[in-house]
Amino acid sequence: MSGIANSPEQSSAAGPPREGKGPVLVVDYGAQYAQLIARRVRETQIYSEVVPHDTPVEEIVRRDPAALVLSGGPASVYAEDAPQVDPALFEAGVPVFGICYGFQVMTVALGGTVEHTGTREFGRTELEITGDGGTLHEDLPGHHPVWMSHGDSVSKAPEGFTVTAGSKDTPVAAYEDRRRRLAGVQYHPEVVHSPHGQEVLRRFLQDIAGIKPQWTTASIVDDTVEAIRAQVGDRRAICGLSGGVDSAVAGALVQRAIGEQLTCVFVDHGLLRAGERAQVERDFVAATGVKLVTVDAVDQFLDALAGVTDPEEKRKIIGREFIRSFEKAARDLVADADGDVDFLVQGTLYPDVVESGGGTGAANIKSHHNVGGLPDDLQFQLVEPLRALFKDEVRRVGLELGLPETIVHRQPFPGPGLGIRIIGEVTADRLTTLRAADAIAREELTAAGLDRDIWQCPVVLLADVRSVGVQGDGRTYGHPVVLRPVSSEDAMTADWTRLPYDVLERISTRITNEVAEVNRVTLDVTSKPPGTIEWE
């Protein structure tokens, strides 16, 4: 989108109301919270997707959106290269909600005024409701906290809008035009620091935009099963199970869709945590009745990883060897029955796509074996039934499909496994060391009843680092391990979990006593951003 409307005459008109049957589109202006906005929309049982800010109006209209949400962003609306909004967007009859920067570009495009006031608002700010508060803020407390993050401010609302809230330094912090189904707020309703924000977002979607909440877990399953059947038809598919939640739910969905046409392949690459192979072979098969083939490939993976220390290269090697294992399993299947195996099922999630550079302007934070590490000569067509879902949505789908709690609510585990939790070369001895330390940490967290309080707790082995220690009255020169307990809703952002000191003490004591190669346990207290959850 490009261009600014500088006069009310140019953009005050609006087309006839549209009753879009497509998703709510979150237009991303570079906000760190764009994915969170989409997730909050989904929490109102309305489906949403994120699109880049330079998507042409024609393309947006073609998608027949139920509404648009213009996200925040780091730019000033008056910066030379700042992203803008095409005024034609407001003539298409689509309901629009502007947030922060989106609120400001919406204001300018519709003929209002945004100014450099010299006063900035960052963080917790007191919002004051004006008049009856309009649809968005009616009956909410007259003064309540919101989360602000802006330098410029709206000083004059566009013609036809009613101002419904302000703050000490921002006279126009919210406005709405019910007739044209347009509204906006200067603050961030999507973050938990705006306690009434989710209700404000719901009111826009349901009361102003008129969207019915119909996107439920049951509907996700039904729609996805239908889409899988349409894609696969009467052909055959293979699913690579990693032992994690994502591949298990993806496999269960495809199993429900095509039944005996699916064979699941579990590759034991030697990068698994303790007990994972047995859990997959026992619990997953019992819950789904799926055909399962287990491939022993430990030596294959260790040989391919020998001497490799670069994390991106490790990820790509592991992804490549996964695919080669699947291809061999598929050839074996073809040899045993008539017909080729044409499809590969993967548990790719929305955050995987975003973090692997899956959208315009998205940074390639890391490659993911489900997205960025596949070989160019891949012999399968991909089936990715979870590609549009966040992790919490995947868990709900898993329960809807009847998967056991032990699978659905287990801690997330990366596809490349322990291979990316060893800083340095991956060897059999180092895997044994890390597997033992990881098992102790998981046992103690479970014993303390903390499994649901943390998102996951990676244990990282600093294999290329040694530290001096004293064990058994003697000097040691062992490896440190890092505990990385984090809390998150969807892995897009995360904070380190404040575990009780007595739990940390038990974990540390047991690891240093029971794992001979480790003489130091450290704690990672970095949030995401700036750090990622995994170290590699």
Short mmCIF file of C-alpha atoms in Angstrom, two decimals, residues 284-452:
data_model
loop_
_atom_site.label_atom_id
_atom_site.label_comp_id
_atom_site.label_asym_id
_atom_site.label_seq_id
_atom_site.Cartn_x
_atom_site.Cartn_y
_atom_site.Cartn_z
CA PHE A 284 0.50 -42.44 19.66
CA VAL A 285 -0.31 -45.72 17.96
CA ALA A 286 -2.80 -46.62 20.70
CA ALA A 287 -4.60 -43.28 20.33
CA THR A 288 -4.80 -43.17 16.53
CA GLY A 289 -4.45 -46.72 15.24
CA VAL A 290 -2.04 -45.39 12.62
CA LYS A 291 0.37 -47.57 10.69
CA LEU A 292 3.83 -46.85 12.13
CA VAL A 293 7.24 -47.73 10.78
CA THR A 294 10.32 -47.08 12.96
CA VAL A 295 13.64 -46.40 11.22
CA ASP A 296 16.91 -46.90 13.09
CA ALA A 297 19.21 -44.20 11.71
CA VAL A 298 21.49 -43.25 14.60
CA ASP A 299 24.73 -44.01 12.79
CA GLN A 300 23.51 -42.27 9.62
CA PHE A 301 22.88 -38.98 11.46
CA LEU A 302 26.02 -39.06 13.59
CA ASP A 303 28.19 -39.73 10.54
CA ALA A 304 26.59 -36.80 8.69
CA LEU A 305 27.08 -34.48 11.69
CA ALA A 306 30.69 -35.47 12.38
CA GLY A 307 32.91 -32.40 12.66
CA VAL A 308 30.05 -29.93 12.12
CA THR A 309 29.73 -27.08 14.63
CA ASP A 310 27.81 -24.36 12.72
CA PRO A 311 24.18 -24.38 13.96
CA GLU A 312 22.60 -23.59 10.58
CA GLU A 313 24.61 -26.32 8.90
CA LYS A 314 23.57 -28.76 11.62
CA ARG A 315 19.90 -27.92 11.10
CA LYS A 316 20.17 -28.36 7.35
CA ILE A 317 22.02 -31.65 7.67
CA ILE A 318 19.44 -33.01 10.10
CA GLY A 319 16.61 -31.85 7.80
CA ARG A 320 18.30 -33.45 4.81
CA GLU A 321 18.87 -36.75 6.57
CA PHE A 322 15.25 -36.77 7.75
CA ILE A 323 14.08 -36.47 4.16
CA ARG A 324 16.49 -39.13 2.95
CA SER A 325 15.19 -41.45 5.67
CA PHE A 326 11.61 -40.75 4.61
CA GLU A 327 12.43 -41.35 0.96
CA LYS A 328 13.98 -44.71 1.76
CA ALA A 329 10.99 -45.62 3.94
CA ALA A 330 8.68 -44.60 1.08
CA ARG A 331 10.61 -46.77 -1.37
CA ASP A 332 10.28 -49.68 1.02
CA LEU A 333 6.54 -49.03 1.29
CA VAL A 334 6.16 -48.94 -2.49
CA ALA A 335 8.04 -52.22 -2.73
CA ASP A 336 5.57 -53.80 -0.31
CA ALA A 337 2.38 -52.47 -1.94
CA ASP A 338 1.08 -51.04 -5.19
CA GLY A 339 1.26 -47.28 -5.82
CA ASP A 340 3.68 -44.48 -5.07
CA VAL A 341 3.84 -42.35 -1.92
CA ASP A 342 3.35 -38.80 -3.17
CA PHE A 343 2.90 -36.68 -0.03
CA LEU A 344 4.98 -35.85 3.02
CA VAL A 345 3.10 -34.62 6.12
CA GLN A 346 4.89 -32.07 8.32
CA GLY A 347 3.96 -30.32 11.55
CA THR A 348 4.91 -26.81 10.39
CA LEU A 349 3.34 -24.06 12.55
CA TYR A 350 2.69 -20.38 11.90
CA PRO A 351 5.68 -19.24 14.04
CA ASP A 352 7.92 -21.62 12.08
CA VAL A 353 6.89 -19.92 8.85
CA VAL A 354 7.39 -16.42 10.25
CA GLU A 355 10.78 -17.10 11.84
CA SER A 356 12.03 -18.82 8.69
CA GLY A 357 11.35 -15.75 6.56
CA GLY A 358 8.00 -16.99 5.31
CA GLY A 359 6.53 -13.57 4.62
CA THR A 360 7.44 -10.33 2.96
CA GLY A 361 9.89 -8.46 5.13
CA ALA A 362 10.18 -11.26 7.68
CA ALA A 363 13.67 -11.76 9.06
CA ASN A 364 15.18 -15.20 8.62
CA ILE A 365 15.85 -15.64 12.33
CA LYS A 366 16.61 -19.31 11.95
CA SER A 367 16.00 -22.10 9.50
CA HIS A 368 13.57 -24.76 10.58
CA HIS A 369 13.71 -28.32 9.33
CA ASN A 370 9.99 -28.10 8.56
CA VAL A 371 10.46 -24.97 6.47
CA GLY A 372 13.94 -23.93 5.50
CA GLY A 373 16.04 -27.09 5.64
CA LEU A 374 14.47 -29.25 2.91
CA PRO A 375 16.62 -30.36 -0.02
CA ASP A 376 15.94 -28.87 -3.45
CA ASP A 377 15.29 -32.28 -4.96
CA LEU A 378 12.52 -33.20 -2.52
CA GLN A 379 10.53 -36.10 -3.96
CA PHE A 380 7.29 -35.37 -2.09
CA GLN A 381 4.53 -32.82 -2.19
CA LEU A 382 4.10 -31.28 1.26
CA VAL A 383 0.97 -31.54 3.39
CA GLU A 384 1.17 -29.02 6.25
CA PRO A 385 -2.19 -29.08 8.06
CA LEU A 386 -0.98 -26.93 10.99
CA ARG A 387 0.76 -24.22 8.95
CA ALA A 388 -1.78 -21.53 9.94
CA LEU A 389 -1.96 -22.45 13.65
CA PHE A 390 -0.24 -21.32 16.82
CA LYS A 391 0.94 -23.86 19.39
CA ASP A 392 -1.97 -23.42 21.80
CA GLU A 393 -4.39 -23.99 18.90
CA VAL A 394 -2.50 -27.14 17.96
CA ARG A 395 -2.87 -28.47 21.50
CA ARG A 396 -6.64 -27.87 21.42
CA VAL A 397 -6.88 -29.64 18.08
CA GLY A 398 -4.93 -32.58 19.53
CA LEU A 399 -7.39 -32.93 22.40
CA GLU A 400 -10.30 -32.66 19.95
CA LEU A 401 -8.77 -35.57 18.03
CA GLY A 402 -8.53 -37.68 21.19
CA LEU A 403 -4.76 -37.66 21.65
CA PRO A 404 -3.65 -38.34 25.25
CA GLU A 405 -2.55 -35.55 27.56
CA THR A 406 0.94 -37.06 27.71
CA ILE A 407 1.39 -36.15 24.04
CA VAL A 408 -0.69 -32.98 23.75
CA HIS A 409 0.75 -31.18 26.77
CA ARG A 410 4.34 -32.33 26.58
CA GLN A 411 6.95 -29.62 26.30
CA PRO A 412 7.73 -28.50 22.74
CA PHE A 413 10.80 -30.17 21.29
CA PRO A 414 12.60 -28.96 18.17
CA GLY A 415 12.64 -31.15 15.08
CA PRO A 416 16.47 -31.23 15.02
CA GLY A 417 16.30 -32.57 18.56
CA LEU A 418 19.26 -32.53 20.93
CA GLY A 419 21.51 -31.81 17.97
CA ILE A 420 20.86 -28.09 18.37
CA ARG A 421 21.13 -28.18 22.14
CA ILE A 422 24.78 -29.17 21.95
CA ILE A 423 26.95 -26.13 21.34
CA GLY A 424 29.69 -27.68 19.24
CA GLU A 425 30.10 -30.97 17.45
CA VAL A 426 27.43 -33.63 18.03
CA THR A 427 28.89 -36.94 19.20
CA ALA A 428 27.43 -40.06 20.78
CA ASP A 429 29.14 -39.32 24.13
CA ARG A 430 27.90 -35.74 24.21
CA LEU A 431 24.37 -36.89 23.41
CA THR A 432 24.53 -39.36 26.30
CA THR A 433 25.63 -36.57 28.64
CA LEU A 434 22.93 -34.14 27.53
CA ARG A 435 20.22 -36.80 27.53
CA ALA A 436 21.00 -37.63 31.17
CA ALA A 437 20.99 -33.98 32.27
CA ASP A 438 17.76 -33.29 30.36
CA ALA A 439 16.02 -36.28 31.93
CA ILE A 440 16.92 -35.06 35.43
CA ALA A 441 15.58 -31.57 34.76
CA ARG A 442 12.31 -32.95 33.38
CA GLU A 443 11.89 -35.37 36.28
CA GLU A 444 12.34 -32.64 38.88
CA LEU A 445 10.02 -30.17 37.13
CA THR A 446 7.33 -32.86 36.93
CA ALA A 447 7.83 -33.83 40.58
CA ALA A 448 7.42 -30.17 41.57
CA GLY A 449 4.15 -29.92 39.59
CA LEU A 450 5.56 -27.24 37.27
CA ASP A 451 4.93 -28.87 33.88
CA ARG A 452 2.00 -26.57 33.09
#
